[in-house]
Amino acid sequence: MSKIDEVRSAMVAAMKAGDKERKAALSFLLSSLKNKAIDKRADLTEEEEAQVILKEIKQLKETLDMTPADRTDIIEECQKRLSVLEEYAPKMMSEEEIRAVILDVLSGLGIEKPEPKDKGRIMKELMPKVKGKADGKQVNEIVASMMQ
């Protein structure tokens, strides 16, 4: 079952249950998935579906970061949507798993002790391996911590 079908059936269940917030979040996600499929003019792969979901989650987190603290209505709505979208997000790699991939890339590049000048090469090899499975910001922080 594709994510579009999965989200559509969850949205119908939310409508029947009268859960307006959940229905709205699922409707938003469904439209994003459909738009991506229309742009591509073909069905989405699992990886593409995951990218759409992660993009929506990232946008919601950015909205939360930029929202003033006194706008509790926006903050609550974003948090509710975020919790719904995270149910459909792919499982992210743990810090230990990311470190293992980084060490694998370092050995593949022949780098024993990474230095700041090597960061570009490391990230170029590393990011395709963790794309959609780990947050790029977290990966960047871990690589930076290994350089100290």
Short mmCIF file of C-alpha atoms in Angstrom, two decimals:
data_model
loop_
_atom_site.label_atom_id
_atom_site.label_comp_id
_atom_site.label_asym_id
_atom_site.label_seq_id
_atom_site.Cartn_x
_atom_site.Cartn_y
_atom_site.Cartn_z
CA MET A 1 0.00 0.00 0.00
CA SER A 2 1.43 3.36 -1.00
CA LYS A 3 1.69 6.24 1.46
CA ILE A 4 -1.02 8.08 -0.48
CA ASP A 5 -3.49 5.23 0.09
CA GLU A 6 -2.36 4.84 3.70
CA VAL A 7 -2.79 8.56 4.43
CA ARG A 8 -6.14 8.67 2.60
CA SER A 9 -7.56 5.79 4.68
CA ALA A 10 -6.25 7.39 7.90
CA MET A 11 -7.86 10.67 6.86
CA VAL A 12 -11.22 8.96 6.29
CA ALA A 13 -10.93 7.33 9.73
CA ALA A 14 -10.17 10.75 11.29
CA MET A 15 -13.21 12.27 9.55
CA LYS A 16 -15.45 9.48 10.85
CA ALA A 17 -14.02 9.97 14.36
CA GLY A 18 -14.61 13.73 14.14
CA ASP A 19 -10.93 14.55 14.78
CA LYS A 20 -10.65 17.80 12.82
CA GLU A 21 -6.99 18.55 13.60
CA ARG A 22 -5.80 15.09 12.57
CA LYS A 23 -7.95 15.21 9.44
CA ALA A 24 -6.51 18.62 8.50
CA ALA A 25 -2.92 17.44 9.00
CA LEU A 26 -3.51 14.28 6.97
CA SER A 27 -5.27 16.25 4.23
CA PHE A 28 -2.28 18.60 4.06
CA LEU A 29 0.14 15.65 3.81
CA LEU A 30 -2.03 13.92 1.22
CA SER A 31 -2.08 17.00 -1.00
CA SER A 32 1.72 17.32 -0.74
CA LEU A 33 2.18 13.67 -1.74
CA LYS A 34 -0.28 13.98 -4.63
CA ASN A 35 1.34 17.20 -5.87
CA LYS A 36 4.75 15.53 -5.92
CA ALA A 37 3.30 12.59 -7.88
CA ILE A 38 1.66 15.00 -10.34
CA ASP A 39 4.93 16.91 -10.78
CA LYS A 40 6.74 13.64 -11.43
CA ARG A 41 3.94 12.33 -13.69
CA ALA A 42 4.36 8.88 -12.14
CA ASP A 43 3.86 7.07 -8.86
CA LEU A 44 6.28 8.01 -6.10
CA THR A 45 8.89 5.61 -4.82
CA GLU A 46 9.12 4.94 -1.09
CA GLU A 47 12.17 7.18 -0.87
CA GLU A 48 10.38 10.05 -2.63
CA GLU A 49 7.38 9.66 -0.31
CA ALA A 50 9.71 9.81 2.68
CA GLN A 51 11.37 12.95 1.31
CA VAL A 52 7.99 14.69 0.97
CA ILE A 53 7.06 13.79 4.55
CA LEU A 54 10.44 14.89 5.93
CA LYS A 55 10.20 18.16 3.99
CA GLU A 56 6.80 18.91 5.52
CA ILE A 57 8.12 18.07 9.01
CA LYS A 58 11.12 20.36 8.47
CA GLN A 59 8.86 23.22 7.38
CA LEU A 60 6.66 22.78 10.45
CA LYS A 61 9.71 22.81 12.73
CA GLU A 62 10.94 26.01 11.06
CA THR A 63 7.51 27.57 11.57
CA LEU A 64 7.67 26.59 15.25
CA ASP A 65 11.14 28.14 15.59
CA MET A 66 10.05 31.44 14.04
CA THR A 67 6.71 31.75 15.84
CA PRO A 68 6.66 34.23 18.73
CA ALA A 69 6.08 32.63 22.14
CA ASP A 70 2.84 34.57 22.69
CA ARG A 71 1.19 32.94 19.63
CA THR A 72 0.19 29.76 21.45
CA ASP A 73 -2.56 29.01 18.89
CA ILE A 74 -0.02 28.63 16.07
CA ILE A 75 2.39 26.70 18.28
CA GLU A 76 -0.30 24.22 19.35
CA GLU A 77 -1.50 23.70 15.78
CA CYS A 78 2.05 23.09 14.53
CA GLN A 79 2.75 20.63 17.34
CA LYS A 80 -0.44 18.67 16.60
CA ARG A 81 0.39 18.53 12.88
CA LEU A 82 3.96 17.54 13.69
CA SER A 83 2.85 14.63 15.88
CA VAL A 84 0.57 13.35 13.08
CA LEU A 85 3.25 13.69 10.37
CA GLU A 86 5.88 11.97 12.51
CA GLU A 87 3.70 8.83 12.52
CA TYR A 88 4.30 8.57 8.76
CA ALA A 89 7.94 9.63 8.73
CA PRO A 90 10.59 6.98 8.11
CA LYS A 91 12.55 5.76 11.10
CA MET A 92 15.58 7.97 11.56
CA MET A 93 19.07 6.67 12.26
CA SER A 94 20.39 6.89 15.81
CA GLU A 95 23.57 8.79 16.63
CA GLU A 96 25.49 5.49 16.92
CA GLU A 97 24.31 4.36 13.47
CA ILE A 98 25.32 7.71 11.98
CA ARG A 99 28.76 7.46 13.60
CA ALA A 100 29.19 3.96 12.14
CA VAL A 101 28.40 5.25 8.63
CA ILE A 102 30.80 8.18 9.14
CA LEU A 103 33.59 5.81 10.23
CA ASP A 104 32.88 3.64 7.19
CA VAL A 105 33.14 6.68 4.90
CA LEU A 106 36.36 7.81 6.61
CA SER A 107 37.98 4.41 6.08
CA GLY A 108 36.77 4.41 2.46
CA LEU A 109 38.42 7.79 1.92
CA GLY A 110 41.56 6.71 3.78
CA ILE A 111 41.21 9.41 6.45
CA GLU A 112 42.30 8.38 9.93
CA LYS A 113 41.86 11.67 11.79
CA PRO A 114 39.40 14.00 10.03
CA GLU A 115 40.40 17.64 9.75
CA PRO A 116 38.29 20.66 8.82
CA LYS A 117 39.83 20.75 5.32
CA ASP A 118 38.48 17.20 4.69
CA LYS A 119 34.89 18.05 5.65
CA GLY A 120 33.75 18.74 2.08
CA ARG A 121 34.99 15.39 0.80
CA ILE A 122 33.54 13.56 3.80
CA MET A 123 30.10 15.17 3.48
CA LYS A 124 30.03 14.58 -0.30
CA GLU A 125 30.48 10.82 0.27
CA LEU A 126 28.39 10.67 3.44
CA MET A 127 25.17 12.50 2.61
CA PRO A 128 23.93 10.19 -0.18
CA LYS A 129 24.29 7.25 2.25
CA VAL A 130 22.18 8.86 5.00
CA LYS A 131 19.75 10.92 2.87
CA GLY A 132 16.22 10.45 4.15
CA LYS A 133 17.46 8.38 7.09
CA ALA A 134 19.15 11.07 9.17
CA ASP A 135 18.82 14.79 9.73
CA GLY A 136 21.55 16.62 7.80
CA LYS A 137 22.03 19.09 10.63
CA GLN A 138 22.67 16.26 13.11
CA VAL A 139 25.07 14.54 10.69
CA ASN A 140 26.98 17.80 10.25
CA GLU A 141 27.26 18.26 14.04
CA ILE A 142 28.55 14.70 14.53
CA VAL A 143 31.17 15.11 11.77
CA ALA A 144 32.25 18.43 13.32
CA SER A 145 32.56 16.84 16.78
CA MET A 146 34.79 14.10 15.35
CA MET A 147 37.17 16.74 13.99
CA GLN A 148 38.06 18.20 17.40
#
